[in-house]
CSV table of C-alpha atoms in Angstrom, one decimal:
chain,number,residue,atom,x,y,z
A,1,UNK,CA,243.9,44.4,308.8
A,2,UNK,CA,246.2,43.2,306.1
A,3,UNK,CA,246.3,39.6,305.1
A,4,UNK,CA,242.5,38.6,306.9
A,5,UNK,CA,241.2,35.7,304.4
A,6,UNK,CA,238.3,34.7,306.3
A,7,UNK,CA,235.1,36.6,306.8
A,8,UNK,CA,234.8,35.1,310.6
A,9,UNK,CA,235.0,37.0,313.5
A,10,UNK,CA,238.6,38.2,314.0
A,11,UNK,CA,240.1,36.1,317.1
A,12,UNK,CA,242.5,37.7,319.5
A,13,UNK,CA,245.2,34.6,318.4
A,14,UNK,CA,245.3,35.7,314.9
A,15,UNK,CA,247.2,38.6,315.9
A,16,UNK,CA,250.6,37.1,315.5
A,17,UNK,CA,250.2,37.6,311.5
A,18,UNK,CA,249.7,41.1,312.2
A,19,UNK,CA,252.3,43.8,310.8
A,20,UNK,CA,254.8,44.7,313.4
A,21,UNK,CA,256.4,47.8,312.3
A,22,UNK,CA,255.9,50.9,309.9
A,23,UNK,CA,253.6,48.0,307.9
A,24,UNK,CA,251.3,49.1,305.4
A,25,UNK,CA,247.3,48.2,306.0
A,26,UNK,CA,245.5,48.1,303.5
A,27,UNK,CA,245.4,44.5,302.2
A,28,UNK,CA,244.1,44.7,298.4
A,29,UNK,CA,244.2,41.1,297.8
A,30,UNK,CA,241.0,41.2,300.6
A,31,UNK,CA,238.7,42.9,297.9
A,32,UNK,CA,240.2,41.3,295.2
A,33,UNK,CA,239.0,38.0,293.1
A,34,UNK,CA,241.2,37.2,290.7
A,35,UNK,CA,240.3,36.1,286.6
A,36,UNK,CA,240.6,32.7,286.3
A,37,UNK,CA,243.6,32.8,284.0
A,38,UNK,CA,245.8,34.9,286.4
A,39,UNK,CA,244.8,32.1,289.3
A,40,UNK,CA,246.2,29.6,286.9
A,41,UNK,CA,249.1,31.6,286.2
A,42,UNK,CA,250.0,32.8,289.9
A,43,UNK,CA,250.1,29.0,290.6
A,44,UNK,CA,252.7,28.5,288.1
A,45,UNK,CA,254.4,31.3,289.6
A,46,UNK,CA,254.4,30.0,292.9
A,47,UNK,CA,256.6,26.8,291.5
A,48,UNK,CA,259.3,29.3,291.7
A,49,UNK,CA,259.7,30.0,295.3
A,50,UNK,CA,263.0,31.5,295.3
A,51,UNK,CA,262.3,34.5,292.7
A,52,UNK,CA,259.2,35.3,294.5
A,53,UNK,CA,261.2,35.6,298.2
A,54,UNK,CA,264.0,37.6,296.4
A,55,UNK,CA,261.2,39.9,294.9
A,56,UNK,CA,259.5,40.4,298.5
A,57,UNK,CA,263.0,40.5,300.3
A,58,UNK,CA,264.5,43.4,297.9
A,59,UNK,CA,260.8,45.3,297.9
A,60,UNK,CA,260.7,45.5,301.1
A,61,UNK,CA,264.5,46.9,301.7
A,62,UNK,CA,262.9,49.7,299.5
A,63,UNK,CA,259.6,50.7,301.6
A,64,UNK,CA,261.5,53.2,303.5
A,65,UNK,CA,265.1,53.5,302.6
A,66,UNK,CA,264.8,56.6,300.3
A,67,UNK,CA,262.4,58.3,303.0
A,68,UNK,CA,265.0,57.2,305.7
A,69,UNK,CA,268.0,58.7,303.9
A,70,UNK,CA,266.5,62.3,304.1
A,71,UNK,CA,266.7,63.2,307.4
A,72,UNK,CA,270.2,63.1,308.5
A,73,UNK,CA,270.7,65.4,305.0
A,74,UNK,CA,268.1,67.8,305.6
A,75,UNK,CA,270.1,70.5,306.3
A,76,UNK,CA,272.6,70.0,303.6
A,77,UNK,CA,269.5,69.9,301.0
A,78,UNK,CA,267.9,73.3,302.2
A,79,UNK,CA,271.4,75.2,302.1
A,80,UNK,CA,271.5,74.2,298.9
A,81,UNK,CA,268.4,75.3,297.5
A,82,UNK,CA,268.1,78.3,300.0
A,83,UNK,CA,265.5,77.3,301.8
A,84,UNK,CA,263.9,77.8,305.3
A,85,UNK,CA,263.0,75.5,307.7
A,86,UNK,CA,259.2,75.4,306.3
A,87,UNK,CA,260.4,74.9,303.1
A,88,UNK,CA,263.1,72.1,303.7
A,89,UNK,CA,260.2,70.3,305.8
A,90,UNK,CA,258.1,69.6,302.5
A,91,UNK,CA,260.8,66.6,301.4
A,92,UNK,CA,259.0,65.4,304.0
A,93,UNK,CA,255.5,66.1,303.7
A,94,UNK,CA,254.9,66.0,300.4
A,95,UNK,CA,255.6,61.9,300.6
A,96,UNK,CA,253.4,61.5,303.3
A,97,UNK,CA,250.4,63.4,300.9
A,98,UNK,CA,251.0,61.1,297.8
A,99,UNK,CA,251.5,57.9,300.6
A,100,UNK,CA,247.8,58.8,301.6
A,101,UNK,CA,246.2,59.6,298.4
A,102,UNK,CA,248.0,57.1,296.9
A,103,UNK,CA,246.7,54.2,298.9
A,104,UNK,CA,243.0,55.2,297.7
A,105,UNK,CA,244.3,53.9,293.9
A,106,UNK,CA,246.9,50.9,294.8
A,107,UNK,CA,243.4,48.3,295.1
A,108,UNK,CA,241.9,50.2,291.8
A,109,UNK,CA,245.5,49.7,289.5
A,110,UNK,CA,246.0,45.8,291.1
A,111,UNK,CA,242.3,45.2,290.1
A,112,UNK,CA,243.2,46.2,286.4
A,113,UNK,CA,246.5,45.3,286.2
A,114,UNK,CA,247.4,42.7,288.5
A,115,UNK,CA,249.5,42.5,292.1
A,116,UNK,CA,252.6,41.6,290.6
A,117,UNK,CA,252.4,44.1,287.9
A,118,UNK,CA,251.7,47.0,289.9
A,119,UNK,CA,254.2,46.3,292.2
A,120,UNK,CA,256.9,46.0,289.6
A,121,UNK,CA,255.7,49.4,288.6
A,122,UNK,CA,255.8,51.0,291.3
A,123,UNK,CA,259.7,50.2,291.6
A,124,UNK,CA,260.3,51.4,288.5
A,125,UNK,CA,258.2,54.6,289.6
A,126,UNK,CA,260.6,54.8,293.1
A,127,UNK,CA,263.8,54.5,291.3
A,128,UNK,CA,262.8,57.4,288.8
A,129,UNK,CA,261.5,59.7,291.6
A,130,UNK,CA,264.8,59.1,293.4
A,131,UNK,CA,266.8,59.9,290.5
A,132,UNK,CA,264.1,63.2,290.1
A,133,UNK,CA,264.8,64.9,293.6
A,134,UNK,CA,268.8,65.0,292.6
A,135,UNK,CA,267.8,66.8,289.7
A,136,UNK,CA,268.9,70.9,289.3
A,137,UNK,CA,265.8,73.0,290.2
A,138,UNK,CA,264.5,73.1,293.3
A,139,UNK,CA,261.2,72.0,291.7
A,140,UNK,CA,262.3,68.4,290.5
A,141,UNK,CA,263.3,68.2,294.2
A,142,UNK,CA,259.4,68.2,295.1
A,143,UNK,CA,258.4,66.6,292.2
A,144,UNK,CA,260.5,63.7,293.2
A,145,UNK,CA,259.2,63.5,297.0
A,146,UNK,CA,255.6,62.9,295.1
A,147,UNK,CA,256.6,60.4,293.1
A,148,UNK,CA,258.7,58.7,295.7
A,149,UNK,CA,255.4,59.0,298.2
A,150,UNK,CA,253.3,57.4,295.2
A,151,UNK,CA,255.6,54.7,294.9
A,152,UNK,CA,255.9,53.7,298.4
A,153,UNK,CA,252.0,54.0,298.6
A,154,UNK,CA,251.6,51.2,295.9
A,155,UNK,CA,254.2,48.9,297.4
A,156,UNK,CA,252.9,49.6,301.2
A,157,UNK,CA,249.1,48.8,299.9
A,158,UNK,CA,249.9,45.5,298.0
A,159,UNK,CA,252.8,43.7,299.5
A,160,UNK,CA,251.1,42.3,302.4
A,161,UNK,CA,248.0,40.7,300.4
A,162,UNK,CA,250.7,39.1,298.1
A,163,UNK,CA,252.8,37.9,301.4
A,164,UNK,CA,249.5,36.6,303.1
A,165,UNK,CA,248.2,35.3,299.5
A,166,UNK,CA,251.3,33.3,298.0
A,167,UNK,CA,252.5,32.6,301.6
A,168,UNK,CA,249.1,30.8,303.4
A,169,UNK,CA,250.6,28.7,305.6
A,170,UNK,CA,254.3,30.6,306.2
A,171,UNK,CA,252.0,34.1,306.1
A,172,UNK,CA,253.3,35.0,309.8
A,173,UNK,CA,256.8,34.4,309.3
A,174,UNK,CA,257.2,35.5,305.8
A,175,UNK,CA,255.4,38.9,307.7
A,176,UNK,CA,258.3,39.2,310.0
A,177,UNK,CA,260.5,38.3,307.0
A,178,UNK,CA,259.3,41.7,305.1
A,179,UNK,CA,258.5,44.1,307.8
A,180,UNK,CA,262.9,43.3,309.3
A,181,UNK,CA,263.6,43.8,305.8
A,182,UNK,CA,261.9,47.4,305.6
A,183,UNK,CA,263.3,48.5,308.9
A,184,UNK,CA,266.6,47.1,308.2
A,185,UNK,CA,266.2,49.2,304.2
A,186,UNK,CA,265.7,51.8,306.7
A,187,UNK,CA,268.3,51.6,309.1
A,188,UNK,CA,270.9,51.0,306.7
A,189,UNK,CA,269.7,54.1,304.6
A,190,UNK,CA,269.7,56.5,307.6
A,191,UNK,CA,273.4,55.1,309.3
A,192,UNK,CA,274.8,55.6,305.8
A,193,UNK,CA,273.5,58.6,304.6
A,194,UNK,CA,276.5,61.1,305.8
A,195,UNK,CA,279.2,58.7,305.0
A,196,UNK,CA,277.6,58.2,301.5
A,197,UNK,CA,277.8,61.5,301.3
A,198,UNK,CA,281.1,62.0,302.3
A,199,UNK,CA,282.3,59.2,299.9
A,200,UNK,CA,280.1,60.8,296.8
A,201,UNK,CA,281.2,64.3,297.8
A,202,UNK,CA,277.7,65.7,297.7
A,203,UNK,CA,274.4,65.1,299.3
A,204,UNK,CA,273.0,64.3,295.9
A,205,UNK,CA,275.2,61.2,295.3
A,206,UNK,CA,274.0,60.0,298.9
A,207,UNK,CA,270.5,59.8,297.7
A,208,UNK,CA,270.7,59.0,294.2
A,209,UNK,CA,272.8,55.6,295.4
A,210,UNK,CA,269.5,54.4,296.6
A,211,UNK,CA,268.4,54.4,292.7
A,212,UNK,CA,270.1,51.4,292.3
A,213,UNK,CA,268.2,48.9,294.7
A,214,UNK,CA,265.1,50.2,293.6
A,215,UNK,CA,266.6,49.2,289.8
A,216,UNK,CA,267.4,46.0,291.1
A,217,UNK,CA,264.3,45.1,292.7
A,218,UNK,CA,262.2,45.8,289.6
A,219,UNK,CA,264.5,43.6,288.0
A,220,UNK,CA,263.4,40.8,289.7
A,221,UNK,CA,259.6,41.5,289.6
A,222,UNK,CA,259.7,41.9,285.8
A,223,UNK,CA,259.7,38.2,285.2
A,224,UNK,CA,256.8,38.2,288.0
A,225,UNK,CA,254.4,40.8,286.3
A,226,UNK,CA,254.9,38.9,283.1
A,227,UNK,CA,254.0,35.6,284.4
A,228,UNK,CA,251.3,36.5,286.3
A,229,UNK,CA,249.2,38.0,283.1
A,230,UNK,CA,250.1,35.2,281.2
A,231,UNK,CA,246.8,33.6,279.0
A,232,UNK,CA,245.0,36.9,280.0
A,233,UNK,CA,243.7,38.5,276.7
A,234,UNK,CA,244.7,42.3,276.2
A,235,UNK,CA,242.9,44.8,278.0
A,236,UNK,CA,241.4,42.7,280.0
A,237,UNK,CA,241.1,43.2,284.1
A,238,UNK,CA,243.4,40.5,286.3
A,239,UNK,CA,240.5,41.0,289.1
A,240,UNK,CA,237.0,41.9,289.9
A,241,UNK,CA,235.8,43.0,293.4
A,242,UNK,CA,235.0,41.0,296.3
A,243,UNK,CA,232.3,42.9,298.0
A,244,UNK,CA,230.1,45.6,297.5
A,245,UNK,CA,231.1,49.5,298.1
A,246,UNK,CA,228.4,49.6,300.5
A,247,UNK,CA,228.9,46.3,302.4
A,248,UNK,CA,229.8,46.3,306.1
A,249,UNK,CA,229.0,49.3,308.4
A,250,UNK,CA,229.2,53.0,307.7
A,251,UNK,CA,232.3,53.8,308.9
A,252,UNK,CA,232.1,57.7,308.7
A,253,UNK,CA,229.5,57.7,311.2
A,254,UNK,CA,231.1,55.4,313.9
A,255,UNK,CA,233.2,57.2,316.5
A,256,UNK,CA,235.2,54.2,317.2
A,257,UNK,CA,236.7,54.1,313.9
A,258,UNK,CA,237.5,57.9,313.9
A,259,UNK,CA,239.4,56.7,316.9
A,260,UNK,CA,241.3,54.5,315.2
A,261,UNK,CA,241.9,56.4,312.5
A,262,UNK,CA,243.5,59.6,314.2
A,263,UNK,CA,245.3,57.3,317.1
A,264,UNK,CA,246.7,56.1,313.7
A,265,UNK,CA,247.3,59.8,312.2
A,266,UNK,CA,248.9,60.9,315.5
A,267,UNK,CA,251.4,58.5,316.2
A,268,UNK,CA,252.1,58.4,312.4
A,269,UNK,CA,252.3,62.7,313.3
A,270,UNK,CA,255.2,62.0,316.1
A,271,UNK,CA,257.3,59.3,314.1
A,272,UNK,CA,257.7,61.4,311.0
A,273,UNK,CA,258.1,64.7,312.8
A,274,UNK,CA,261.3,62.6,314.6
A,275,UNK,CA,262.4,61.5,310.5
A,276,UNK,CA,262.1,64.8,309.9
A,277,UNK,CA,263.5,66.8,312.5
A,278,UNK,CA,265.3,64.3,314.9
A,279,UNK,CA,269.0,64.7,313.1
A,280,UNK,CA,268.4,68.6,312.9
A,281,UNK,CA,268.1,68.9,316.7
A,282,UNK,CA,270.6,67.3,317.2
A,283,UNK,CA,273.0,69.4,315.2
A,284,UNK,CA,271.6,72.7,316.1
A,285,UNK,CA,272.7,71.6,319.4
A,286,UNK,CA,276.5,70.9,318.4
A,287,UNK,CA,276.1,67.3,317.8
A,288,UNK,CA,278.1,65.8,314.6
A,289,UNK,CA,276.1,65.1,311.6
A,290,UNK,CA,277.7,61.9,311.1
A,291,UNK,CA,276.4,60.8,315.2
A,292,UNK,CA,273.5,62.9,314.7
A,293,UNK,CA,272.2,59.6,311.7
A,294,UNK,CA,273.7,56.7,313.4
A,295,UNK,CA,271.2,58.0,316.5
A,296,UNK,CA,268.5,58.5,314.7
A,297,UNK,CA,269.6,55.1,312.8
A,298,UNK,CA,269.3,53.6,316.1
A,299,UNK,CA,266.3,54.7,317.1
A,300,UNK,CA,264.8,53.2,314.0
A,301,UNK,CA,266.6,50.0,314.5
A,302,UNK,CA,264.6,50.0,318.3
A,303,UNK,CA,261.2,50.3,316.8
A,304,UNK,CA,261.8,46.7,316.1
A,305,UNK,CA,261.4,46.0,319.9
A,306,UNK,CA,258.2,47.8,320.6
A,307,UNK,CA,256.4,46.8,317.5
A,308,UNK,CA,257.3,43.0,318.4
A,309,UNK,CA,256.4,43.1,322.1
A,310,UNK,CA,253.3,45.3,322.3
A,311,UNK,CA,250.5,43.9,319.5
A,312,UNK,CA,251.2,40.3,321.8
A,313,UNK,CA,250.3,42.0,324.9
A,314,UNK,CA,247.3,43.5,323.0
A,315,UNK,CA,246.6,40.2,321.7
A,316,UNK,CA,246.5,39.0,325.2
A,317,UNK,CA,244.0,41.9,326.4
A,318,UNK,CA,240.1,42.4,326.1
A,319,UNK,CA,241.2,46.2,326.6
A,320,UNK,CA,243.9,48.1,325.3
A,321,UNK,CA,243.9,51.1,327.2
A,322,UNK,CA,246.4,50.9,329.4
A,323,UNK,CA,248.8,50.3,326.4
A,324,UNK,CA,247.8,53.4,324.6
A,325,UNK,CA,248.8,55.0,327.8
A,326,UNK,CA,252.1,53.6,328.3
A,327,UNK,CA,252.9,54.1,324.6
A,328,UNK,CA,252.4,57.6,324.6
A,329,UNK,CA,254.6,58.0,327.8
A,330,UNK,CA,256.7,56.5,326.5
A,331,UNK,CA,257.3,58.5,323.1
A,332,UNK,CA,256.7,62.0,326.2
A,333,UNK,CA,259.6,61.1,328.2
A,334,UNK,CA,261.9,61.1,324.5
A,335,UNK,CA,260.5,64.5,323.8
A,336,UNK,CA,261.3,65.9,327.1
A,337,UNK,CA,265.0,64.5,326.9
A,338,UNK,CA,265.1,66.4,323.8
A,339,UNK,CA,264.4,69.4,325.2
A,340,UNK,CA,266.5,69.3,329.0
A,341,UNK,CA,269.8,67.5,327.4
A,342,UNK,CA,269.7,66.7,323.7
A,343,UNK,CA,273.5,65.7,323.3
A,344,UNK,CA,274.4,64.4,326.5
A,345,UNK,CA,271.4,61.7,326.7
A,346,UNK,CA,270.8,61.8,322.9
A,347,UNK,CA,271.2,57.4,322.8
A,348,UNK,CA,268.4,57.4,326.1
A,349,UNK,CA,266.3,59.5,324.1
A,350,UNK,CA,266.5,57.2,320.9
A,351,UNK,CA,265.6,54.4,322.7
A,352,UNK,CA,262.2,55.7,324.5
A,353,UNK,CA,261.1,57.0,321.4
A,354,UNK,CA,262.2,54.0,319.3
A,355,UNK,CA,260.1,52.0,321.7
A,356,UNK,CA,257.1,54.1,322.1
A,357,UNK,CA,257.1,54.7,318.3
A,358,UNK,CA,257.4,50.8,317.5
A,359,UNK,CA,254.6,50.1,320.1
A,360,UNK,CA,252.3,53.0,319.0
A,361,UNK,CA,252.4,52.0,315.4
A,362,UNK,CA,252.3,48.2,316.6
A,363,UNK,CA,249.4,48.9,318.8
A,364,UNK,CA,247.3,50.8,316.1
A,365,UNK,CA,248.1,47.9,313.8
A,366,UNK,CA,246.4,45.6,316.2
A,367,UNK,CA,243.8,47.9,316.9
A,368,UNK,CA,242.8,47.8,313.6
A,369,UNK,CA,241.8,44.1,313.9
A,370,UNK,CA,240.4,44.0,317.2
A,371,UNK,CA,238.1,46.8,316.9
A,372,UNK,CA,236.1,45.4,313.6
A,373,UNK,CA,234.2,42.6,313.9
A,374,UNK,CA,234.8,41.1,310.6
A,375,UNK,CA,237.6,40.6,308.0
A,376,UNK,CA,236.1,43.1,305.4
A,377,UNK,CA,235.4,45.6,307.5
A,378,UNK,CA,239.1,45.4,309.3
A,379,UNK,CA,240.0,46.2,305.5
A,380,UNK,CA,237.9,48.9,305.5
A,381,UNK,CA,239.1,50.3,308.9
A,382,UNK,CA,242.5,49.8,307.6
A,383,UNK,CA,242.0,52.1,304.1
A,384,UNK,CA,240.1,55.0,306.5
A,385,UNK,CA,243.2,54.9,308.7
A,386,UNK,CA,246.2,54.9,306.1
A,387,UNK,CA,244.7,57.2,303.9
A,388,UNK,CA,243.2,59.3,307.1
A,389,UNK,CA,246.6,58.5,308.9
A,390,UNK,CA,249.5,60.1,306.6
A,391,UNK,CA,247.2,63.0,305.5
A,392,UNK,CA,247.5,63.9,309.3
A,393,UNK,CA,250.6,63.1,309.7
A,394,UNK,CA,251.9,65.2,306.7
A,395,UNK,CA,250.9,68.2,308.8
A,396,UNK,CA,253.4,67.4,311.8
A,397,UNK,CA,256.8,68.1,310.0
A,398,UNK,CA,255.6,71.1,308.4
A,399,UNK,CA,253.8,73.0,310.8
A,400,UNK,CA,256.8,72.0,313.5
A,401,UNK,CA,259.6,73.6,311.2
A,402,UNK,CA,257.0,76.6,310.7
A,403,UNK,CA,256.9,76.7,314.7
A,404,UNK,CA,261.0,76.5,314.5
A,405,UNK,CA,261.4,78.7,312.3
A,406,UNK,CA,259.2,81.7,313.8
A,407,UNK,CA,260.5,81.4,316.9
A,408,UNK,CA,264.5,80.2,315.9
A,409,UNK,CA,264.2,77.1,318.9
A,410,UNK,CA,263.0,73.4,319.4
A,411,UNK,CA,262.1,74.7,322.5
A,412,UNK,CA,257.9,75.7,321.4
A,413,UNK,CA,257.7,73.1,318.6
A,414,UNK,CA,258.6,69.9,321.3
A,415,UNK,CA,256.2,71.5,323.8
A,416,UNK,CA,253.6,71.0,320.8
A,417,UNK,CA,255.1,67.2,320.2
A,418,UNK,CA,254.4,66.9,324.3
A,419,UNK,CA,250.4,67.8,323.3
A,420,UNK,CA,250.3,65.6,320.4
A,421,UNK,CA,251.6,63.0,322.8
A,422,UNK,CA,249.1,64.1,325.4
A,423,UNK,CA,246.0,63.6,322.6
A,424,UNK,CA,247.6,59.9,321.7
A,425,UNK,CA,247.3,59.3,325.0
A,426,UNK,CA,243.3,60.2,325.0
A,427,UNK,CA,242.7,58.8,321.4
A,428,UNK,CA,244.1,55.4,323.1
A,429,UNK,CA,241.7,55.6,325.9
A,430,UNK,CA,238.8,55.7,323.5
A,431,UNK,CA,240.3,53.4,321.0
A,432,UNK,CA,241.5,50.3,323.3
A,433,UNK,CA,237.8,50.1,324.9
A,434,UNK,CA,236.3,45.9,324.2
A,435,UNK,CA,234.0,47.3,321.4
A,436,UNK,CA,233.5,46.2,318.2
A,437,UNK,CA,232.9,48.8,314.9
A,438,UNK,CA,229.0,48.7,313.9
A,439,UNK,CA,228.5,45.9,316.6
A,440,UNK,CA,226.0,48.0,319.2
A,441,UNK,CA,227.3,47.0,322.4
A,442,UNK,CA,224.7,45.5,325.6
């Protein structure tokens, strides 16, 4: 789990530090030792408290805003371009791909380059691939989801090490701080989306206005990244590993962590199948566009609950099953509002999935750290499920609008979202069991 210092046993009360929402896990800093010279220079860096919150603050509005933004535009974006529902789900999926391969080089770049560098990078890399999918052919469209997916990768792998690393003994709060901030990027980004639009006159000028926070924010980290490398000589790496490639268990052979991983991958499956698609059901049924993104807006906004409430009941629990359960209900019961009265109990169904999708993401989260029995492998857990996690949920949004598109309803591809919800339901069954990855059990 992100921002676990200590190779103790991981303690049930440690739990509060935990990621509560759509939180990256992957902590980089974990693996990482620093070069002497970029220890000395980070502690000069950290006499400048202020620029260092700004830089964590206006990241973190970032992490989701221009995926956010999408959705409530989908259908403007394929009537421009011509394209069908399969097609217009790839500005979808095709973030979700580079977000999982890109998490397997975020710890290889900060070893060479250093934290703060990379992450000033990758800003620079999200504002151009925002500015890429506004461009003319269809093809920069794409090109831009991959770069935006690459970006967000980066920042989602190496914020919280930073938070936990240059924030010891605030790590928990300064957690909260970040992961409000990214829901709050991604509120705002879906709520204002249509009225952006309106106000540009095109869907284009809606997206590209996101360009301009990402500018911002690398800004900030400029002065960061060139701190932070300061009395390094040139070519040389800011870090060297922390433990061996083959140290801790082998997690491809452990059935436990598969379960983690794919609990991770199929809730991940359900909450970007609703970015996707949520807005587009909701229109097809005669809803507004405009209503159609503040719901969807809203049921973003109520992830905030379920990610809060359920990793301190799991905290609390030697067994987690009954969770998995109830989060998965909870996210079934949305799914079958959508399909018996999509307008008329559209804010009910926002709710129940805001809550099940908070407390599913919250709960895998804390799953991460209960089910290893040390900090290094809960960092290994934690790679196996991001990378594992988006490349499976990539596939949800594309095959749905395949499914929608063959047979011209919601009514089949929510049926399938009620199986998915039925298998998260299982996967939590095996996952919340009191065991412990490559501890053999009595």
């Amino acid at each position: 789990m992100s921002g676990i210092r200590s190779e103790a046993p991981l303690s049930e009360a440690r739990l509060s530090e935990a990621p509560l929402i759509e939180a990256p896990l992957i902590d980089a800093e974990e693996d990482l030792a620093a070069a002497p010279q970029v220890v000395v220079a980070r502690r000069r860096l950290r006499a400048h408290p202020a620029l260092l919150l700004a830089g964590i603050v206006l990241a973190s509005l970032n992490m989701r805003a221009a995926l956010a933004g999408v959705s409530p535009l989908l259908g403007e974006i394929g009537g421009h371009f011509g394209l069908a529902a399969t097609a217009s789900s790839l500005v979808t999926v095709i973030p979700l791909v580079f977000m999982g391969l890109g998490s397997i080089v975020a710890p290889k770049l900060a070893r060479r380059w250093g934290t703060e560098t990379v992450l000033c990078g990758a800003l620079v890399l999200l504002c151009g691939g925002i500015v890429l999918r506004v461009a003319p052919p269809v093809v920069a469209l794409f090109a831009g989801c991959a770069v935006v997916g690459t970006a967000i990768a980066l920042l989602n792998v190496l914020m919280p090490g930073l938070i936990k690393r240059d924030f010891p003994e605030k790590a928990a709060g300064m957690t909260g701080l970040y992961t409000t901030a990214m829901v709050l990027g991604a509120t705002v980004s879906a709520a204002t989306a249509v009225p952006l639009e309106e106000a540009f006159g095109s869907w284009q000028g809606s997206l590209v206005s996101w360009a301009l926070l990402a500018g911002v924010a690398a800004l900030v980290w400029v002065p960061q990244a060139v701190m932070s490398r300061r009395g390094t000589h040139h070519g040389e790496a800011a870090a060297r590993p922390a433990h061996g490639v083959e140290d801790g268990p082998r997690l491809s052979r452990s059935a436990l962590a598969w379960q983690v991983t794919l609990f991770m991958g199929s809730q991940s499956l359900i909450a970007y199948v609703t970015i996707a698609w949520m807005p587009t059901i909701f229109t097809d049924h005669g809803m507004g566009k405009g209503e159609a993104g503040l719901v969807f807006a809203f049921s973003t906004l109520v992830q905030m609950a379920g990610s809060f409430v359920v990793p301190l009941l799991a905290g609390r629990m030697r067994r987690q099953r009954v969770l998995g359960v109830m989060v998965s209900a909870l996210m079934a019961c949305g799914v079958v509002g959508l399909m018996v009265a999509p307008v008329a109990g559209a804010w009910l169904w926002a709710v129940l999935l805001g809550l099940g999708q908070g407390g599913a993401l919250g709960l895998a989260l804390t799953m991460m750290v209960l089910r290893s029995g040390d900090a290094h492998t809960a960092a290994r857990v934690s790679g196996m499920a991001q990378t594992g996690g988006y490349l499976l949920a990539a596939v949800g949004p594309l095959a749905l609008g395949a499914v929608h598109q063959v047979t011209d309803g919601w009514s089949v591809p929510l049926v399938l979202m009620l199986v998915v919800c039925a298998g998260l339901a299982l996967l939590g069954m095996g996952a919340g069991r009191d065991r412990r990855i490559g501890v053999s059990q009595a």
